[in-house]
Coordinates of N, CA and C in Angstrom, one line a residue:
X153 N -29.2 7.0 8.8 CA -28.2 5.8 8.3 C -26.6 6.7 8.1
X154 N -25.7 6.2 8.5 CA -24.5 6.6 8.2 C -23.8 6.2 7.3
X155 N -23.0 6.6 5.8 CA -22.3 6.2 5.1 C -21.1 5.4 5.3
X156 N -21.3 4.1 4.9 CA -20.2 3.3 5.2 C -18.9 4.1 4.8
X157 N -17.7 3.8 5.8 CA -16.6 4.4 5.0 C -15.7 3.4 3.7
X158 N -15.3 4.1 3.1 CA -14.9 3.5 2.1 C -13.2 2.7 2.2
X159 N -13.2 1.8 1.2 CA -11.6 0.7 1.4 C -11.3 1.2 0.2
X160 N -10.0 1.3 0.3 CA -9.6 1.6 -1.0 C -8.2 0.5 -1.2
X161 N -8.2 -0.1 -2.3 CA -7.0 -0.9 -2.9 C -5.6 -0.3 -3.2
X162 N -4.5 -0.4 -2.9 CA -3.6 0.5 -2.9 C -2.4 -0.5 -3.4
X163 N -2.0 -0.8 -4.6 CA -0.6 -1.4 -5.1 C 0.5 -0.4 -5.5
X164 N 1.6 -0.8 -4.9 CA 2.8 0.2 -5.3 C 3.9 -0.8 -5.0
X165 N 5.0 -0.4 -5.8 CA 6.3 -1.2 -6.2 C 7.3 -0.9 -4.9
X166 N 7.8 -2.3 -4.2 CA 8.8 -1.8 -3.2 C 10.0 -3.1 -3.1
X167 N 11.5 -2.6 -3.4 CA 12.2 -3.4 -3.8 C 12.0 -4.9 -4.9
X168 N 11.4 -4.4 -6.2 CA 11.3 -5.5 -6.9 C 9.9 -6.3 -6.6
X169 N 9.1 -5.8 -5.6 CA 7.9 -6.8 -5.5 C 6.8 -5.5 -5.5
X170 N 5.6 -6.4 -5.8 CA 4.5 -5.5 -5.9 C 3.5 -5.8 -4.5
X171 N 3.5 -4.7 -3.8 CA 2.3 -5.0 -2.7 C 1.1 -4.5 -2.6
X172 N 0.3 -5.1 -2.6 CA -1.4 -5.0 -2.7 C -2.0 -4.8 -1.2
X173 N -2.3 -3.6 -1.0 CA -2.8 -3.6 0.5 C -4.1 -2.7 0.6
X174 N -5.0 -3.0 1.7 CA -6.3 -2.8 1.7 C -6.2 -1.6 3.1
X175 N -6.8 -0.2 2.7 CA -6.8 0.9 3.6 C -8.1 1.3 3.6
X176 N -8.5 2.3 5.0 CA -9.4 3.0 4.7 C -9.5 4.1 4.7
X177 N -7.9 4.8 4.5 CA -7.7 6.4 4.4 C -6.5 6.5 3.2
X178 N -6.7 7.3 2.3 CA -5.3 7.5 1.7 C -5.7 9.0 1.4
X179 N -4.2 9.7 1.8 CA -3.9 11.1 1.7 C -2.9 11.7 0.8
X180 N -2.7 12.6 0.6 CA -1.7 13.3 0.1 C -0.9 13.7 1.2
X181 N 0.5 13.6 1.4 CA 1.2 14.0 2.6 C 2.1 15.5 2.7
X182 N 2.1 16.2 3.9 CA 3.1 16.9 3.9 C 4.1 16.7 3.8
X183 N 4.8 15.5 3.6 CA 6.1 15.1 2.9 C 5.8 15.3 1.4
X184 N 6.8 16.0 1.0 CA 6.4 16.3 -0.7 C 6.9 15.1 -1.1
X185 N 6.0 14.6 -2.1 CA 6.2 13.2 -2.8 C 5.9 12.1 -2.5
X186 N 5.0 11.8 -1.1 CA 4.6 10.7 -0.5 C 3.3 10.7 -0.2
X187 N 2.6 9.4 -0.2 CA 1.5 9.4 0.1 C 1.2 8.9 1.3
X188 N 0.0 9.1 2.1 CA 0.1 8.5 3.2 C -1.5 7.6 3.6
X189 N -1.0 6.1 4.1 CA -2.0 5.6 3.9 C -2.2 5.0 5.6
X190 N -3.4 4.8 5.8 CA -4.0 4.7 7.0 C -5.1 3.8 7.1
X191 N -5.0 2.8 8.4 CA -6.3 2.1 8.6 C -6.5 1.2 7.4
X192 N -5.3 0.3 8.0 CA -5.0 -0.8 7.4 C -6.1 -2.1 7.3
X193 N -6.6 -2.8 6.4 CA -7.9 -3.7 6.8 C -6.8 -4.9 6.3
X194 N -7.1 -6.2 7.1 CA -6.5 -7.4 6.7 C -7.9 -8.2 7.0
X195 N -7.6 -9.6 6.2 CA -8.9 -10.7 6.6 C -9.0 -11.1 8.2
X196 N -9.9 -11.8 8.6 CA -10.3 -12.1 9.7 C -9.3 -13.4 10.1
X197 N -8.9 -13.2 11.5 CA -8.1 -14.3 11.6 C -8.7 -15.6 12.2
X198 N -9.8 -15.6 12.2 CA -10.6 -16.6 12.5 C -10.8 -17.9 11.0
X199 N -10.3 -17.0 10.0 CA -10.4 -18.1 8.7 C -9.4 -19.2 8.7
X200 N -9.8 -20.3 8.2 CA -8.7 -21.8 8.5 C -7.6 -21.7 7.1
X201 N -8.1 -21.1 6.1 CA -7.2 -20.8 5.0 C -5.9 -19.6 5.7
X202 N -5.0 -19.8 5.8 CA -3.9 -18.4 5.7 C -3.1 -18.4 4.7
X203 N -3.2 -17.3 3.7 CA -2.4 -17.2 2.9 C -0.9 -16.5 3.8
X204 N 0.1 -16.8 3.3 CA 1.4 -16.6 3.7 C 1.8 -15.4 3.5
X205 N 1.4 -14.9 2.4 CA 2.1 -13.1 1.9 C 1.1 -12.4 2.7
X206 N -0.3 -12.5 2.9 CA -1.1 -11.5 3.6 C -0.6 -11.8 5.4
X207 N -0.1 -12.8 5.7 CA 0.2 -13.2 7.3 C 1.9 -12.4 7.2
X208 N 2.6 -12.1 5.9 CA 3.6 -11.4 5.9 C 3.6 -9.7 6.2
X209 N 2.4 -9.6 5.5 CA 2.0 -8.1 5.2 C 1.5 -7.5 7.0
X210 N 0.7 -8.8 7.6 CA 0.2 -8.2 8.8 C 0.6 -8.0 9.9
X211 N 2.2 -9.0 9.8 CA 3.3 -9.3 10.6 C 4.0 -7.1 10.1
X212 N 4.1 -7.1 9.2 CA 5.0 -5.8 8.8 C 3.8 -4.4 8.9
X213 N 2.9 -4.5 8.5 CA 2.1 -3.4 8.9 C 0.6 -3.6 9.9
X214 N 0.4 -4.9 10.6 CA -0.2 -4.7 11.5 C -0.3 -3.9 12.7
X215 N 0.7 -3.2 13.0 CA 1.4 -2.5 14.1 C 0.9 -1.2 13.7
X216 N 1.1 -1.0 12.5 CA 1.4 0.7 11.8 C 0.1 1.6 11.8
X217 N 0.7 2.5 12.3 CA -0.5 3.3 12.2 C -0.6 3.9 11.1
X218 N 0.4 4.5 10.6 CA 0.2 5.1 9.2 C 1.7 5.0 8.4
X219 N 1.7 4.6 7.0 CA 2.8 4.6 6.3 C 2.8 5.7 5.4
X220 N 4.2 5.8 4.9 CA 4.6 6.9 3.7 C 5.1 6.1 2.5
X221 N 4.0 6.2 1.1 CA 4.8 5.7 0.1 C 5.2 6.5 -0.8
X222 N 6.3 6.5 -1.6 CA 6.6 7.5 -2.2 C 5.8 7.4 -3.7
X223 N 5.0 8.9 -4.0 CA 4.1 8.6 -5.2 C 4.5 8.1 -6.3
X224 N 6.1 8.1 -6.4 CA 6.5 7.6 -8.0 C 6.4 6.0 -8.0
X225 N 6.1 5.2 -6.6 CA 6.4 3.7 -6.4 C 4.9 3.4 -6.7
X226 N 3.8 4.1 -6.8 CA 2.2 3.5 -6.6 C 2.0 3.5 -8.2
X227 N 1.4 2.0 -8.4 CA 0.6 1.6 -9.7 C -0.6 2.1 -9.6
X228 N -1.3 1.8 -8.7 CA -2.6 2.1 -8.8 C -3.6 2.4 -7.5
X229 N -4.6 3.0 -7.3 CA -5.7 3.0 -6.6 C -6.8 2.5 -6.8
X230 N -7.6 2.0 -6.0 CA -9.0 1.6 -6.3 C -9.8 1.6 -5.2
X231 N -11.2 2.0 -5.4 CA -11.8 2.3 -4.2 C -13.2 1.1 -4.5
X232 N -12.5 0.3 -3.3 CA -13.4 -1.2 -3.9 C -14.8 -1.2 -2.5
X233 N -15.8 -2.0 -2.6 CA -16.8 -2.4 -2.1 C -16.8 -2.9 -0.6
X234 N -15.4 -4.2 -0.8 CA -15.1 -4.6 0.5 C -13.7 -4.8 0.2
X235 N -12.8 -5.5 1.5 CA -11.6 -5.8 1.4 C -11.3 -6.8 0.7
X236 N -10.2 -7.4 0.4 CA -9.8 -8.8 -0.3 C -8.5 -9.3 0.4
X237 N -7.7 -10.1 -0.3 CA -6.4 -10.5 0.5 C -5.4 -9.5 0.2
X238 N -4.7 -9.2 1.0 CA -3.6 -8.6 0.9 C -2.2 -9.3 0.4
X239 N -1.4 -8.9 -0.5 CA -0.4 -9.9 -0.8 C 0.6 -9.1 -1.4
X240 N 1.8 -9.9 -2.1 CA 3.0 -9.3 -2.0 C 3.4 -10.3 -3.5
X241 N 3.5 -9.4 -4.4 CA 4.2 -10.7 -5.6 C 5.2 -9.8 -5.9
X242 N 6.0 -10.9 -7.2 CA 7.0 -10.3 -8.2 C 6.4 -9.3 -8.8
X243 N 7.4 -8.3 -9.1 CA 7.0 -7.1 -10.4 C 7.7 -7.5 -11.7
X244 N 6.5 -8.5 -12.2 CA 6.6 -8.9 -13.9 C 6.1 -8.3 -14.6
X245 N 6.8 -8.2 -15.8 CA 6.4 -7.6 -16.8 C 7.1 -6.1 -16.9
X246 N 5.8 -5.3 -17.5 CA 6.3 -3.8 -17.6 C 6.2 -3.0 -16.6
X247 N 6.0 -3.6 -15.4 CA 5.9 -3.1 -14.3 C 7.3 -2.0 -13.6
X248 N 7.4 -0.7 -13.4 CA 8.9 -0.3 -13.0 C 8.2 0.6 -12.6
X249 N 9.5 1.3 -11.7 CA 9.3 2.8 -10.7 C 9.7 4.0 -11.8
X250 N 9.1 5.0 -11.8 CA 9.0 6.1 -12.5 C 10.6 6.6 -12.1
X251 N 11.3 6.9 -13.1 CA 12.8 7.1 -13.3 C 13.1 8.6 -12.7
X252 N 14.1 8.5 -11.9 CA 14.6 9.3 -10.7 C 15.8 10.0 -11.0
X253 N 15.7 11.4 -11.2 CA 17.1 11.9 -11.6 C 18.4 12.2 -10.7
X254 N 19.5 11.4 -11.2 CA 20.6 11.3 -10.0 C 20.5 12.9 -9.4
X255 N 21.0 12.7 -8.3 CA 21.3 14.2 -7.5 C 22.7 14.9 -8.2
X256 N 22.2 15.8 -7.8 CA 23.5 17.1 -8.5 C 24.7 16.8 -7.5
X257 N 25.9 17.0 -8.2 CA 27.1 17.2 -7.5 C 27.5 18.2 -6.8
X258 N 27.9 18.4 -5.8 CA 28.0 19.6 -5.3 C 29.4 20.1 -5.9
X259 N 30.1 21.4 -5.6 CA 30.9 21.7 -6.3 C 31.4 22.7 -5.4

């Protein structure tokens, strides 16, 4: 019996919103400072109740093969038994991006 492929819940900050996605693969990218997310998992389209934020994410990431997320934007990554509802929420409280150094001025 083959082992079931793991599912990961990835939460990251993007433009003052917290994105929570479910994916099958998380890799450190060859692009320095980025994580690769592949194999997006969304709820079944046959469900009667439709969550607008999940639909927005499905539209945004449904046809995406792989996306690159800056490591400093990632809040947490959890391996979960089954996928839940992907969602977008406001970044409230103490969630903020890692400080970035301003670029050096060329002389």
